[in-house]
Amino acid sequence: MFFMFCSSTLLSPSFSKLSLSLSLFLKRMISNTSSNSFSHSPISLLESCNSMYQLNQIHSHTIKLGLSSNHFFLTKFIIFCCTNESGDVYYARKLFEEIPQPSVFLWNTMIKGYSRISCCENGVCLYKLMLINSIKPDNYTFPFLLKGFTKDVALKYGKVLLNHAVKHGFLDSNLFVQKAFVHLFSLCRLMDLAHKVFDMGDGWEVVTWNVMLSGYNRVKRFEEAKGLFIEMEKKCECVLPNSVTLVLMLSACSKLKDLDGGNYIYYKYIRNGIVERNLILENALIDMFASCGEMDAARGVFDDMKIRDVISWTSIVTGFANICRIDLARKFFEQMPERDNVSWTAMIDGYLRMNCFKEVLLLFREMQVSNVKPDEFTMVSILTACAHLGALELGEWAKTYIDKNKIKNDTFIGNALIDMYFKCGNVEKAREIFNVMQNKDKFTWTAMIVGLANNGHGEESLTMFSNMLEASVTPDEITYIGVLCACTHVGMVAKGKYFFSNMTIQHGIKPNVAHYGCMVDLLGRSGHLKEALEVILNMPLKPNSIVWGSLLGACRVHKNVQLAEMAVKEILELEPENGAVYVLLCNIYAACKKWENLHEVRKLMMDRGIKKTPGCSLMEMNGIVYEFVAGDKSHPQSKEIYGKLENMKQELINAGYSPDTSEVFLDVGEEDKETSLYWHSEKLAIAYALISLGDGVTIRIVKNLRMCVDCHHMAKVVSKVYNRELIVRDKTRFHHFRHGLCSCNNFW
DNA sequence: CTAGGGTTAG
């Protein structure tokens, strides 16, 4: 009735007439509040008000009637403004200020209002004000207050508020208060605290269990989520998992690659229909199977689904990409009815995993054409591809794109940028990014340590490492690989040994095969071949081909045929198809002029039908990446390039370059090896750069194999004769050439 | 309270 009255008030042109009746109505209402004639209860009438506009009407009339400070009305107004969907909390606050001594109830209502509109800082202010006014919080205060907290605010005030709740005795008595704190600590990732509070309560409903599980998932403590779930199952009389619980558990199993756990959930709860299926649950199932590599099972779920969304499809694409079935991933990707940025990024990452960087960039272009906006995940992948291609211009374009399109510049992006700049040889820019990054994680520091080491700044790399420790960031096994790398690249044998032993002593990291590989590399490159061999023979793990490969590389440098033979035999035991190893042995024999042995190996290769994969070099120009393969003539300007090489040769020889063909042999196909017109891929790239790149532009080349002596020598002379800066990144290290100087002093 | 994609080394 009152609602109708209000409505007509709003619509009627003769508002004043009606407003008179309202005044009368209100007066009667007040005089009636204590009477029993509630058949037309004034309270219930007021409560049927449902917009701020209506509330304003009533309020202004109470003012006209001189009832502006009437407690009953103010309270009702505040409740409306704080709890109704359309209520204006700031309006409530003004009214609240007019009440000289508000009750706890009113304080709580105001706090609840701020939580409703997600102004939790205001809620906290009010809570503080409440304490200042000597009002004690009750067991409603905390649930209302905490409800609207964001992660940051929760972190800022969570612990203090917990102390308050303990002090007032709510925490061990009131389930609602406990629940509010479990939610809060789970939200701000303080899972140990959340668990503590959780253990104080008993008989939790399923939602609270779920909050705990999702909290553990959020902080990637999946094992503990599993443990909690097992605990939950023990209490099956009191609480049963629902579909949300199962989704959380499947997600944990997916991240743990725990197929047994995933199957357990599937068979116990899902397959038999104990818990009803829904789209989210089925997608979680697909994801679990897919990340465990069980694509048949994943397909089974996928095929049986009544409704599939873009997430279902993307999970299948990701699953195939993860087991390196890029063809099947692509097939499903093509068949998708719609693709979002996650689908595109998943496909892009599939190619990244296969080291198909050109496909990455092609796909990215396609993505842009189809008008799907990349986000920070996509851009990390693009930057990673640029890093591997040595595509600095493209990488810088990506950075500009990120800035321009306001893509979230998070730690992942920063790390990827640092890595990209280092891999393109731009140390200065990498440092710049590092310096402005506000959140540095272990990846950031590791990228710096590795990047500086690779670019010949070994000392600075080790300084970074001590800065990292000072910043209380815990290094992992990869950080230590970087540290050992730094020692190797500047020949600090003693320091390397020191760090190798310290890694276990200080940080409890057991050296893995790769670390032993680093030690072999460190000792071998610096000429301590016997010691390097001892490391291999005494290591507690089975040496893999990389470890033996390090020794082999060192033998090549220091021309130790005996050890090299031994290493090769070991490697060929492990990888009989590894063409590069045969080639390396041939190179060693060639370097020592042991022609007979060389022919033997050559014959062995022929008999076994081993073919060496051709080396290739990449170079970027104007954002386009060019690929050069040794001896190849497919480039449209091939003639020019070879011409340039021929006339370069004389100029270079005049400037002190003497061609060294000892290592050429096996890089060439059968037909080409007799001709003198054979050129390494990086030489083709250099020649092309000299033809096409303007003066003063740095020539940047990425080579997928080890740079040979001859090319190294030639690059040095090129930088002098043509006054060019040259950066060549090969499989094992960076080579900077400027004015004929090489920053890679202990190249060998 | 619930589902999909990201960074480092060898």
PDB file of C-alpha atoms (C1' of nucleotides) in Angstrom, chain A residues 210 283 314 340 349 375 410 412 415 443, chain B:
ATOM      1  CA  ASN A 210      36.444 -25.386  -0.394  1.00  0.00           C
ATOM      2  CA  ASN A 283      36.499 -28.995 -18.158  1.00  0.00           C
ATOM      3  CA  THR A 314      41.586 -25.087 -25.473  1.00  0.00           C
ATOM      4  CA  ASP A 340      39.866 -16.479 -27.503  1.00  0.00           C
ATOM      5  CA  ASP A 349      53.107 -22.005 -26.745  1.00  0.00           C
ATOM      6  CA  ASP A 375      47.391 -10.130 -23.231  1.00  0.00           C
ATOM      7  CA  ASP A 410      53.934  -7.871 -14.572  1.00  0.00           C
ATOM      8  CA  PHE A 412      56.645 -12.387 -16.073  1.00  0.00           C
ATOM      9  CA  ASN A 415      61.609 -11.317 -16.823  1.00  0.00           C
ATOM     10  CA  PHE A 443      63.457 -15.689 -12.202  1.00  0.00           C
TER      11      PHE A 443
ATOM     12  C1'  DC B   1      34.301 -21.505  -2.650  1.00  0.00           C
ATOM     13  C1'  DT B   2      35.010 -23.795  -8.893  1.00  0.00           C
ATOM     14  C1'  DA B   3      37.726 -24.790 -15.093  1.00  0.00           C
ATOM     15  C1'  DG B   4      42.089 -23.261 -19.892  1.00  0.00           C
ATOM     16  C1'  DG B   5      47.532 -20.181 -21.614  1.00  0.00           C
ATOM     17  C1'  DG B   6      53.275 -17.286 -19.378  1.00  0.00           C
ATOM     18  C1'  DT B   7      59.451 -16.335 -17.531  1.00  0.00           C
ATOM     19  C1'  DT B   8      65.283 -18.974 -16.174  1.00  0.00           C
ATOM     20  C1'  DA B   9      69.784 -23.520 -17.268  1.00  0.00           C
ATOM     21  C1'  DG B  10      71.861 -27.739 -19.933  1.00  0.00           C
TER      22       DG B  10
END
